[in-house]
Tab-separated table of C-alpha atoms in Angstrom:
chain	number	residue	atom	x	y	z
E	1	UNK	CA	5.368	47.549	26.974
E	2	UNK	CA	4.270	51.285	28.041
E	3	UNK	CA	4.339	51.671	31.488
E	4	UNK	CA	2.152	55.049	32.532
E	5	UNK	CA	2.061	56.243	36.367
E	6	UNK	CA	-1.072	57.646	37.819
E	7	UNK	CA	-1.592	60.716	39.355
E	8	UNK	CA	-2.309	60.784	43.161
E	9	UNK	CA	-5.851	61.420	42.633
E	10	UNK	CA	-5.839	58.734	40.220
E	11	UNK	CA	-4.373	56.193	42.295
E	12	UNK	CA	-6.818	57.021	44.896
E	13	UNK	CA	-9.738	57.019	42.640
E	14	UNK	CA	-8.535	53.710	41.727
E	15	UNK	CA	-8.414	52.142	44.547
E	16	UNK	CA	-12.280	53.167	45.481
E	17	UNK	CA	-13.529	51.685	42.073
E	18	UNK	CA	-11.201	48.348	43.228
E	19	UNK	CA	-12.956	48.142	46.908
E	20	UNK	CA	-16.459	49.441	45.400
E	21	UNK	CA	-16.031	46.157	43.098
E	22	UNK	CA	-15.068	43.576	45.743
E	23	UNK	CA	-17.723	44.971	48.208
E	24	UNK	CA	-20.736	44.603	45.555
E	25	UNK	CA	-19.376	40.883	44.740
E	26	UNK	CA	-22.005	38.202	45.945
E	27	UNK	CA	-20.118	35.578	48.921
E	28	UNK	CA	-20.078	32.978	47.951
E	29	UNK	CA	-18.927	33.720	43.949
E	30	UNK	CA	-20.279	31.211	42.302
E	31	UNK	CA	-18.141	30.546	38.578
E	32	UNK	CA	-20.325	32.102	35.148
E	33	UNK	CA	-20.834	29.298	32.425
E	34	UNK	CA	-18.420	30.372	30.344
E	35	UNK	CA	-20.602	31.684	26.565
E	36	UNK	CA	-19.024	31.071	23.188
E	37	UNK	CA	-18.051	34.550	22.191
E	38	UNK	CA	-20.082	35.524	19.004
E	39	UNK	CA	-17.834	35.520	15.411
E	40	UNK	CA	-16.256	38.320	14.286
E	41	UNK	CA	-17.653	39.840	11.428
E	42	UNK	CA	-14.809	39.326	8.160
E	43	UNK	CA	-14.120	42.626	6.644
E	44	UNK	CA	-16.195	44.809	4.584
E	45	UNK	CA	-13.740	44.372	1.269
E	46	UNK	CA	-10.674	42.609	0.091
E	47	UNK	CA	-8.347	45.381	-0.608
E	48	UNK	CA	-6.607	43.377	-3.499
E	49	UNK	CA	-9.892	42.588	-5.118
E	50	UNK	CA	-8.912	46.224	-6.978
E	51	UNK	CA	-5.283	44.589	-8.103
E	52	UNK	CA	-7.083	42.034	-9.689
E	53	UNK	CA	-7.653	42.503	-13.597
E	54	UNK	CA	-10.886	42.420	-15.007
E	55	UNK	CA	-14.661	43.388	-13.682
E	56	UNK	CA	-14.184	43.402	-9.813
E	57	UNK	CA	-18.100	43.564	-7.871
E	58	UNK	CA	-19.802	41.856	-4.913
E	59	UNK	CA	-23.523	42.088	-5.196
E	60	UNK	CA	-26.507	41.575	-3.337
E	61	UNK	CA	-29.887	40.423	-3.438
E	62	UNK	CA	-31.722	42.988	-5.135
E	63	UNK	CA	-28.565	44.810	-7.088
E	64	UNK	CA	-29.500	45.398	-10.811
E	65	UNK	CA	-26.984	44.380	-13.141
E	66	UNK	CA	-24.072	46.076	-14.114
E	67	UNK	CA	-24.359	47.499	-17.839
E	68	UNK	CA	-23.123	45.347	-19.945
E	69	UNK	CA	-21.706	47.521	-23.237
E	70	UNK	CA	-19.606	49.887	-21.130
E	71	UNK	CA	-16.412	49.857	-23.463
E	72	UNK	CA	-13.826	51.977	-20.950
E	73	UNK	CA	-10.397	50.304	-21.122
E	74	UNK	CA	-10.460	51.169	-17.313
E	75	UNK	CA	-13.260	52.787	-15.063
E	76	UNK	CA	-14.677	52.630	-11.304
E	77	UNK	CA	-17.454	53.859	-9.230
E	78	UNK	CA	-17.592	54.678	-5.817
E	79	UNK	CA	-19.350	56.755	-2.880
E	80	UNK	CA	-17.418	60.086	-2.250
E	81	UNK	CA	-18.744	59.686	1.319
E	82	UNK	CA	-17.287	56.623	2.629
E	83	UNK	CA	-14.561	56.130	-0.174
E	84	UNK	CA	-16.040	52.530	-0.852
E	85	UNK	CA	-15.780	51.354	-4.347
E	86	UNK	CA	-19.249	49.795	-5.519
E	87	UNK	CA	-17.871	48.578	-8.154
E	88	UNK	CA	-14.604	48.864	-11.123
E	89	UNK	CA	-12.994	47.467	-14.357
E	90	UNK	CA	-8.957	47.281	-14.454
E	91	UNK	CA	-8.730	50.232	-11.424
E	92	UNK	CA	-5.398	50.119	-11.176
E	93	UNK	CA	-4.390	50.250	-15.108
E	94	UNK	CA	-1.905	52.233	-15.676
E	95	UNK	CA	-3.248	54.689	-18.897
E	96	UNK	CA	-2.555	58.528	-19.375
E	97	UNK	CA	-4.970	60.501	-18.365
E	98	UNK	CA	-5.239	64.071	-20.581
E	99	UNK	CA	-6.772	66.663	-18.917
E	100	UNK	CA	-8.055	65.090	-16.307
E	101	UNK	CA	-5.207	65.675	-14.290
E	102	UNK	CA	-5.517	69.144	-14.067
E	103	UNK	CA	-7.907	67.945	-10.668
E	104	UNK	CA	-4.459	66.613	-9.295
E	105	UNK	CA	-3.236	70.041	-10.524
E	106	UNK	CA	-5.943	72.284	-8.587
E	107	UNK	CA	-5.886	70.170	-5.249
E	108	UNK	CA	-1.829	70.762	-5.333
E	109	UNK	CA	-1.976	75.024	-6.055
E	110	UNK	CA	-5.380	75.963	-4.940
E	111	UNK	CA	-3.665	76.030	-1.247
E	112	UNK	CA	-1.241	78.177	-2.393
E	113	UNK	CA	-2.767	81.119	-4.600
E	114	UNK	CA	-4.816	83.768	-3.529
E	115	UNK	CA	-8.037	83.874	-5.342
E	116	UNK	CA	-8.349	87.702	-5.888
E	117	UNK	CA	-4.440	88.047	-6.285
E	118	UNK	CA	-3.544	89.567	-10.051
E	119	UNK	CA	-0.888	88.718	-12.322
E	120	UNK	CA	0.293	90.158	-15.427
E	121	UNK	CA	1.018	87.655	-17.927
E	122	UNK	CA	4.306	87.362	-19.542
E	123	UNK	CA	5.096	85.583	-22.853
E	124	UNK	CA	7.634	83.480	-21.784
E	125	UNK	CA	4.653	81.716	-19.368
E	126	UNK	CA	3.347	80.491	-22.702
E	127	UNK	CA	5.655	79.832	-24.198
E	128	UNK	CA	6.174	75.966	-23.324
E	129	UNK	CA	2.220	75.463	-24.235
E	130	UNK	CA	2.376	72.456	-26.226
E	131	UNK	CA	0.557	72.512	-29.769
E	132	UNK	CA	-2.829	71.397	-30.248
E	133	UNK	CA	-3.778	72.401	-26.972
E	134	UNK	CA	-6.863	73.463	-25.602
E	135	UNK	CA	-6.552	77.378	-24.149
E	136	UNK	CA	-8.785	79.588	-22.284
E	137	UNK	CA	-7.583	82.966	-24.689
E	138	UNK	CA	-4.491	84.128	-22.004
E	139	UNK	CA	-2.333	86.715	-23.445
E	140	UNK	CA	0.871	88.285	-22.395
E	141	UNK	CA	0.675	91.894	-21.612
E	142	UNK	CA	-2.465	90.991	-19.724
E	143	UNK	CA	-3.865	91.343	-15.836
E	144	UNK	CA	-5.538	88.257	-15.168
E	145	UNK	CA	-7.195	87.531	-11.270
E	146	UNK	CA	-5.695	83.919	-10.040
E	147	UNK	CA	-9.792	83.282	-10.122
E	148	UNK	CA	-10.189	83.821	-13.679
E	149	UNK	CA	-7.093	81.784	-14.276
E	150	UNK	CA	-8.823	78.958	-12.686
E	151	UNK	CA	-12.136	79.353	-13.904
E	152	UNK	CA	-9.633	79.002	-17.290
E	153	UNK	CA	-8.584	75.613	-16.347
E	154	UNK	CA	-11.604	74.148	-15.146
E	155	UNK	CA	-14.575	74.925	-17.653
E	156	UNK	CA	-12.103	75.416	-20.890
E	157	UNK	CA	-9.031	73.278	-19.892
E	158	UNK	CA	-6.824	75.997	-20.705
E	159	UNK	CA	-3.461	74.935	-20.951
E	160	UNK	CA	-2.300	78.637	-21.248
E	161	UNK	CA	-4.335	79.219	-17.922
E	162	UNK	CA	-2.284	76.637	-16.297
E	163	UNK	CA	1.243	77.198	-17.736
E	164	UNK	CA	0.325	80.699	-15.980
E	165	UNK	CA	-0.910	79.291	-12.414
E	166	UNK	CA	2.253	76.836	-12.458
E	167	UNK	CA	4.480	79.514	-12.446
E	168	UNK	CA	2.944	81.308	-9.963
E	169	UNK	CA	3.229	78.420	-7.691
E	170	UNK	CA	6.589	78.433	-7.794
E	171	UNK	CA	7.529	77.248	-11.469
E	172	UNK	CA	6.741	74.064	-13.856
E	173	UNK	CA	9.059	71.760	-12.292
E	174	UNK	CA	8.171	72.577	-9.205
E	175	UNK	CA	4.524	72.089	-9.178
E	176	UNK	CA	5.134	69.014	-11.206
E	177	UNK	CA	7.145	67.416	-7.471
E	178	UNK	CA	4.423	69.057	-5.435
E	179	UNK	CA	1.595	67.407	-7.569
E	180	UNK	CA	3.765	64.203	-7.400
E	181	UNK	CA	4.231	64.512	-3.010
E	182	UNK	CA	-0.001	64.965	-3.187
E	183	UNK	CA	-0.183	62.240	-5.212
E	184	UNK	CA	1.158	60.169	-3.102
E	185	UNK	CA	-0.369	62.044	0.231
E	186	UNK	CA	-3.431	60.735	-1.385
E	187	UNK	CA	-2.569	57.131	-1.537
E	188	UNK	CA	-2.805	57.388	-5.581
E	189	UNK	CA	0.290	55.003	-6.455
E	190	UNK	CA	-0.390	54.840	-9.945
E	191	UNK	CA	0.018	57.856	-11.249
E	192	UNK	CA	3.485	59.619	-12.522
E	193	UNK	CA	3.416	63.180	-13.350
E	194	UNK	CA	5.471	64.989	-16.154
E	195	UNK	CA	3.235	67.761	-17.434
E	196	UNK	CA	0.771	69.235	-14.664
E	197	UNK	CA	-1.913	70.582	-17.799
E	198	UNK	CA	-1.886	66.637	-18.911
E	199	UNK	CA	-0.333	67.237	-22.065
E	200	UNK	CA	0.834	64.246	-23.591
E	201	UNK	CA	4.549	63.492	-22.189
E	202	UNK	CA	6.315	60.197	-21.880
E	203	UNK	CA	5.488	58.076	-18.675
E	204	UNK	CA	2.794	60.260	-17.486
E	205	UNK	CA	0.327	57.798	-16.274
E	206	UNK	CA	-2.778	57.688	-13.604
E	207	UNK	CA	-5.436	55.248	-13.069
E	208	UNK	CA	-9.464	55.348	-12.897
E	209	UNK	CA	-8.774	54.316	-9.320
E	210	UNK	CA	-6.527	57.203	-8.255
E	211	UNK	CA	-8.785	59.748	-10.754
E	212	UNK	CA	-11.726	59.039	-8.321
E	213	UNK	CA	-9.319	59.700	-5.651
E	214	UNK	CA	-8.549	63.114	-7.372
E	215	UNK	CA	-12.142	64.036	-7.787
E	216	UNK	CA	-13.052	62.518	-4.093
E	217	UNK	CA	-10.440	65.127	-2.386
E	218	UNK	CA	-11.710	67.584	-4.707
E	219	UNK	CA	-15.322	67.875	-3.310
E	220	UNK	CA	-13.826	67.935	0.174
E	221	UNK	CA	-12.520	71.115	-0.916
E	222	UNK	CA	-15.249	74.068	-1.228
E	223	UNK	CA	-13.148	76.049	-4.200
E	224	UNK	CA	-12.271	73.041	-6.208
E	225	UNK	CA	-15.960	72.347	-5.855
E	226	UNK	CA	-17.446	75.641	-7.259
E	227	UNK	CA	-15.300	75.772	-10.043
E	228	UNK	CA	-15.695	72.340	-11.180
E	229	UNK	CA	-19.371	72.730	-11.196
E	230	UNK	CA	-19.798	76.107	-12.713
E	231	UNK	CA	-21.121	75.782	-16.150
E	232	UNK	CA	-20.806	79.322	-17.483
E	233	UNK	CA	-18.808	82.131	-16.964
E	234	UNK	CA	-16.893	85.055	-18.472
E	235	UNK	CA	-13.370	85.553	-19.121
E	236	UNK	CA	-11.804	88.803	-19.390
E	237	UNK	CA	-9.902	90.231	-22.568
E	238	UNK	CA	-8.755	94.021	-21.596
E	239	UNK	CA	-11.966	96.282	-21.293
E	240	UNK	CA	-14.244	93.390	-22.055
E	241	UNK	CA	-15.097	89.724	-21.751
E	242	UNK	CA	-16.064	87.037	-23.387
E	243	UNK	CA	-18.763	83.779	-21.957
E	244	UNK	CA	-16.977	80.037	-21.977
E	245	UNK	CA	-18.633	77.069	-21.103
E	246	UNK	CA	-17.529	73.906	-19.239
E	247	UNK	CA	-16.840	71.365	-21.251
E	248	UNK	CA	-18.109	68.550	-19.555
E	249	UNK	CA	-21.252	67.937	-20.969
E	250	UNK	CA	-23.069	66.017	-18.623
E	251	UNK	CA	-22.952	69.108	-16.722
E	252	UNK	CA	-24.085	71.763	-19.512
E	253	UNK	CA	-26.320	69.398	-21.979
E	254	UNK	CA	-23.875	70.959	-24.583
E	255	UNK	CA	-24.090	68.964	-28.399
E	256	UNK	CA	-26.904	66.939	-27.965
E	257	UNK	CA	-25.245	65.290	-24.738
E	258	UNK	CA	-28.529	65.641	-21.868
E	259	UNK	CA	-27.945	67.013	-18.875
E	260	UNK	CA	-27.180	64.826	-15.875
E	261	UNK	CA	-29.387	65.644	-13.173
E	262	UNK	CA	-27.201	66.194	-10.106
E	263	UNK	CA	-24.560	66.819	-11.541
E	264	UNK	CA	-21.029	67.863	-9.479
E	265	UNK	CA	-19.169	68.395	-12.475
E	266	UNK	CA	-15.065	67.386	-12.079
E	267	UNK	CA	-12.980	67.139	-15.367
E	268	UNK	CA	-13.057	65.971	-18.401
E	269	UNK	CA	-10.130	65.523	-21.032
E	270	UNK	CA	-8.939	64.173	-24.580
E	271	UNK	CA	-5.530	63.830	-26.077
E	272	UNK	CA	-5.040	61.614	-29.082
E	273	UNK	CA	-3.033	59.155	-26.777
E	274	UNK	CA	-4.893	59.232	-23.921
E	275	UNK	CA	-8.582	59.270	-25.802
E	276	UNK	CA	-11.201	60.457	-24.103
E	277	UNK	CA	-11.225	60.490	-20.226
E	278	UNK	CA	-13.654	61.638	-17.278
E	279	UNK	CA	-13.979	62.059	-14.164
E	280	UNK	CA	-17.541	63.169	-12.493
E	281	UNK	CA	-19.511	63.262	-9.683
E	282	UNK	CA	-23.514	63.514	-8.787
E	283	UNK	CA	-25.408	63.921	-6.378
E	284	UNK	CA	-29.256	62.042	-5.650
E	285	UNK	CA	-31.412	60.789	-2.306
E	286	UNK	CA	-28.501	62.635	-0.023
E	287	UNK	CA	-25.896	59.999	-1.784
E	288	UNK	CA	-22.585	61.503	-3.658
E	289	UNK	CA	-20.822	59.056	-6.379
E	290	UNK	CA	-17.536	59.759	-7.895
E	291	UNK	CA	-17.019	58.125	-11.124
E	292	UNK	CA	-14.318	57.645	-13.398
E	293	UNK	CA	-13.584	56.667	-17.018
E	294	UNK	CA	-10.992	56.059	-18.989
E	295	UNK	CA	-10.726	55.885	-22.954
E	296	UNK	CA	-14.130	53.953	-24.469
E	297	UNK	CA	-13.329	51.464	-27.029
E	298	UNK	CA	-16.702	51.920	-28.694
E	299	UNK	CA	-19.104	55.014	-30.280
E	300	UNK	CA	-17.404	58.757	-31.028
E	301	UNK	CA	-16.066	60.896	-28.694
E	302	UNK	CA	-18.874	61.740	-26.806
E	303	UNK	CA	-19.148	57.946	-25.910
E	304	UNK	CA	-17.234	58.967	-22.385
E	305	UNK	CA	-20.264	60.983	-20.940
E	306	UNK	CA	-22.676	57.728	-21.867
E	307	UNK	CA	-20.661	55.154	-20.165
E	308	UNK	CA	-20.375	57.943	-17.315
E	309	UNK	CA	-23.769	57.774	-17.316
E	310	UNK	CA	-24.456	54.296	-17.549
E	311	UNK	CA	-22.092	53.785	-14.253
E	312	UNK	CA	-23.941	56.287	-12.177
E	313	UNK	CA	-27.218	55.333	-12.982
E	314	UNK	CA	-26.095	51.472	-11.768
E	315	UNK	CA	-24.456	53.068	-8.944
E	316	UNK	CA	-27.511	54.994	-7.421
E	317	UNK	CA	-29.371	52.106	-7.837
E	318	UNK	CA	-26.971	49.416	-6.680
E	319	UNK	CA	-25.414	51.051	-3.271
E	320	UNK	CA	-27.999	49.676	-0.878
E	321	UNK	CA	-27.697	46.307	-2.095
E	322	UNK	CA	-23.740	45.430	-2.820
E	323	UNK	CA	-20.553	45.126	-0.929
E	324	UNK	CA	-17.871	47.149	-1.539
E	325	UNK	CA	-14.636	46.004	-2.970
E	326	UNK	CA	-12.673	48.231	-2.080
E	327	UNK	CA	-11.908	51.708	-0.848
E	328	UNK	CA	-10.294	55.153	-1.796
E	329	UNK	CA	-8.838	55.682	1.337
E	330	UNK	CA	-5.626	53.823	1.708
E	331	UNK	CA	-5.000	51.441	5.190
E	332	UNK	CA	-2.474	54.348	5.996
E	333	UNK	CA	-4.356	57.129	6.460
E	334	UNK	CA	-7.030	54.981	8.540
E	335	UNK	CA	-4.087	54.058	10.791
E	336	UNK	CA	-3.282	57.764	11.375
E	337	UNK	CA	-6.848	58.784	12.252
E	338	UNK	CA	-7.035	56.408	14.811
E	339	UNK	CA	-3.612	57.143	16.265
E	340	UNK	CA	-4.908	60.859	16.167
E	341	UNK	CA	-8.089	60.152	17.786
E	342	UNK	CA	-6.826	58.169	20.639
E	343	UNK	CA	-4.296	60.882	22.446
E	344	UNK	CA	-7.174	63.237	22.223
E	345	UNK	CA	-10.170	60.843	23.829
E	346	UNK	CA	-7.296	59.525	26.628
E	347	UNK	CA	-6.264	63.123	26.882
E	348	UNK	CA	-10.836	64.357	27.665
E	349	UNK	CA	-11.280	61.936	29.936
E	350	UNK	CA	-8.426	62.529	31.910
E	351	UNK	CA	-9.546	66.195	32.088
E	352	UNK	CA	-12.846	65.325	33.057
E	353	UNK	CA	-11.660	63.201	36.139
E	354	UNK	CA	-9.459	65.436	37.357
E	355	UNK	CA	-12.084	68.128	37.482
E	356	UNK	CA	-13.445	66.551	40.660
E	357	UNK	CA	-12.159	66.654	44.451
E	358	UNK	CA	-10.337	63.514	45.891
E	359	UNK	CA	-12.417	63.871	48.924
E	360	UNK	CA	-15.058	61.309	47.452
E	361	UNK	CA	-12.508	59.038	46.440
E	362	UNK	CA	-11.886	58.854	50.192
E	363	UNK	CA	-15.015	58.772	51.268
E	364	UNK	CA	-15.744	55.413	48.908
E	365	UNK	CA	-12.325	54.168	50.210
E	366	UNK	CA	-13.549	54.490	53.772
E	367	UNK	CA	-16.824	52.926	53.729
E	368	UNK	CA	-16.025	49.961	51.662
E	369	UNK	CA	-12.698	49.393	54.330
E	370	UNK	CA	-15.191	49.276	57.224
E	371	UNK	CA	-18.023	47.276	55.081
E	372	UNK	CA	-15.206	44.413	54.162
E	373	UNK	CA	-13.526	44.433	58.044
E	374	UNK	CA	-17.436	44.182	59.321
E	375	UNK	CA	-17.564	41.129	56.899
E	376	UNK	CA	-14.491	39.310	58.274
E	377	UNK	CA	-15.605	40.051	62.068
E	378	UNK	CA	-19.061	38.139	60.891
E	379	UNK	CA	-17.039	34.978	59.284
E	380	UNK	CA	-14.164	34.931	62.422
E	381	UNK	CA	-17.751	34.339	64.473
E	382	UNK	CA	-19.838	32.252	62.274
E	383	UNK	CA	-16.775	30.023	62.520
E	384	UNK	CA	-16.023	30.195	66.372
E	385	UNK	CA	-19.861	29.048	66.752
E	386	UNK	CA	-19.346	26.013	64.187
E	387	UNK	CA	-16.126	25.131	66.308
């Protein structure tokens, strides 16, 4: 039990609310009919619906269907607003996720590099780029800007680019506990981190579900959000430069892959282990949706922007008229807002009453004394006359 003591003024104030309330009571009180209290609404999702294998989605009258050849071993849409989930398939499967996690990668550095800061590469920063990788075109001997680095790792997944950025964050293993401690922060419990570029590496692992976490934090943030949704840009090589493209094509309309319109961008990746892999956002009718997709079963490798596609097309549509069945914003962090907020609303409106003087606090205190005395000098006669 917390036991708080009021201020004098308080105490006073108190008191003239207490009186004010007995005074405006009618004599005699006669008892309310006691009225059934209305339900309580049940919650707005089961939180384990998501644990459950298999197609998880609650819809309404008027929801379309969901699209029925969408071949992702795992996927999930949701509204980057509210963090609901609209809908998902296996969200919590366990799969790795290729480049993709080079979003977990940005939200952990970004914070900590300066965007105009430059850096002269050395070779031994690339030299633990693993083969078959995709790179940017970093060389040692170089002066790169930590913005060109970035624009590396987000429209040409540029390994090189982030070998670079890692150690200027304080080395490889380092970022790989930092993107680990945001992971968690972020209430993404399925994934493991072992190589921040998402190279291929034994036990790294994420999830559609925490992916569309990833790409949810990363529209929060303004600089992960121009870079991810810059299409073209140049990249510098000594006294010139050379144009790359983002390789998410839903966002350029690159090999015969149109153009989503409304496009955020986020990241895209492929490794022969993980397949292909995607996470995206658009925007339409003031409405954001984050989707992710992991590995399609079905068509080539360009299958990943269709079913991508597919879910955000269902998505606009289907928001009005479904429940959610879930959310991206773990129970834990809504427990801490509300802690937060409460200290600070208790804290205003003690300020704001102890802005006034006590002297109408008195005032009320007086009058409603000399209003209840005047009523027991009335009943002491009414009952004299009866006797």
């Amino acid at each position: 039990m917390v036991i708080r003591y009021l201020s004098r003024s308080s105490s006073v104030r108190t008191a003239a609310l207490a009186v004010a309330a007995l005074v405006l009571l009618p004599t005699p009180v006669a008892a309310a009919a006691a009225e059934p209290s209305p339900p309580k609404p049940g919650p707005a999702y089961s939180s384990d619906l998501l644990d459950r294998p298999g197609v998880q989605a609650r819809p309404g009258t008027g929801a379309p269907a969901l699209p029925d050849d969408v071949s992702a071993l795992s996927w999930l849409v949701a509204d980057a607003r509210s963090g609901e989930v609209l809908a998902a398939h296996n969200a919590h499967r366990q799969l790795p996720p290729a480049s993709t996690l080079k979003s977990l990668f940005a939200l952990t550095a970004l914070p900590h590099l300066d965007a105009v800061a430059r850096h002269k590469v050395t070779q031994s920063e690339l030299d633990g780029v693993g083969d078959g990788s995709s790179l940017v075109g970093v060389e040692a001997g170089r002066s790169y800007s930590v913005a060109d680095l970035w624009r590396g790792v987000f429209l040409s997944s540029g390994n090189d680019a982030v070998h670079v950025l890692a150690k200027l964050n304080g080395g490889w293993q380092q970022t790989v506990r930092q993107m680990r401690a945001k992971a968690r922060e972020l209430g993404a419990r399925d994934t493991h981190v072992v190589s921040p570029d998402g190279y291929d590496a034994a036990g790294q692992v994420s999830s559609a579900y925490d992916l569309a976490v990833f790409g949810r934090a990363g529209l929060a943030d303004p600089e992960f959000s121009r870079y991810c949704s810059t299409a073209v840009a140049k990249f510098p090589n000594g006294n010139w430069s050379y144009p790359i493209q983002n390789t998410n094509r839903l966002l350029t309309g690159a090999d015969g892959v149109a153009r989503y319109p409304g496009l955020l961008g986020i990241k895209n990746g492929y490794t022969s282990h993980a397949g292909n892999t995607l996470v995206s956002a658009a925007q339409r009718d003031g409405r954001t949706l984050v989707v992710s997709v992991m590995n399609p079963q079905a068509g080539g490798g360009y299958r990943v922007y269709e079913e991508a596609r597919e879910l955000l097309d269902w998505g606009f549509k289907a928001a009005p008229h479904v429940r959610p069945v879930g959310s991206l914003i773990p129970e834990s962090q809504k427990r801490d807002a509300g802690r937060a907020a409460a200290p600070d609303a208790e804290l205003a409106a003690h300020s704001v009453g102890d802005e006034g003087s006590d002297w109408t606090s008195i005032l009320l205190v007086s009058a409603g004394c000399a209003v209840l005395l005047a009523g027991a000098v009335v009943v002491v006669r009414r009952r004299r006359a009866r006797a």
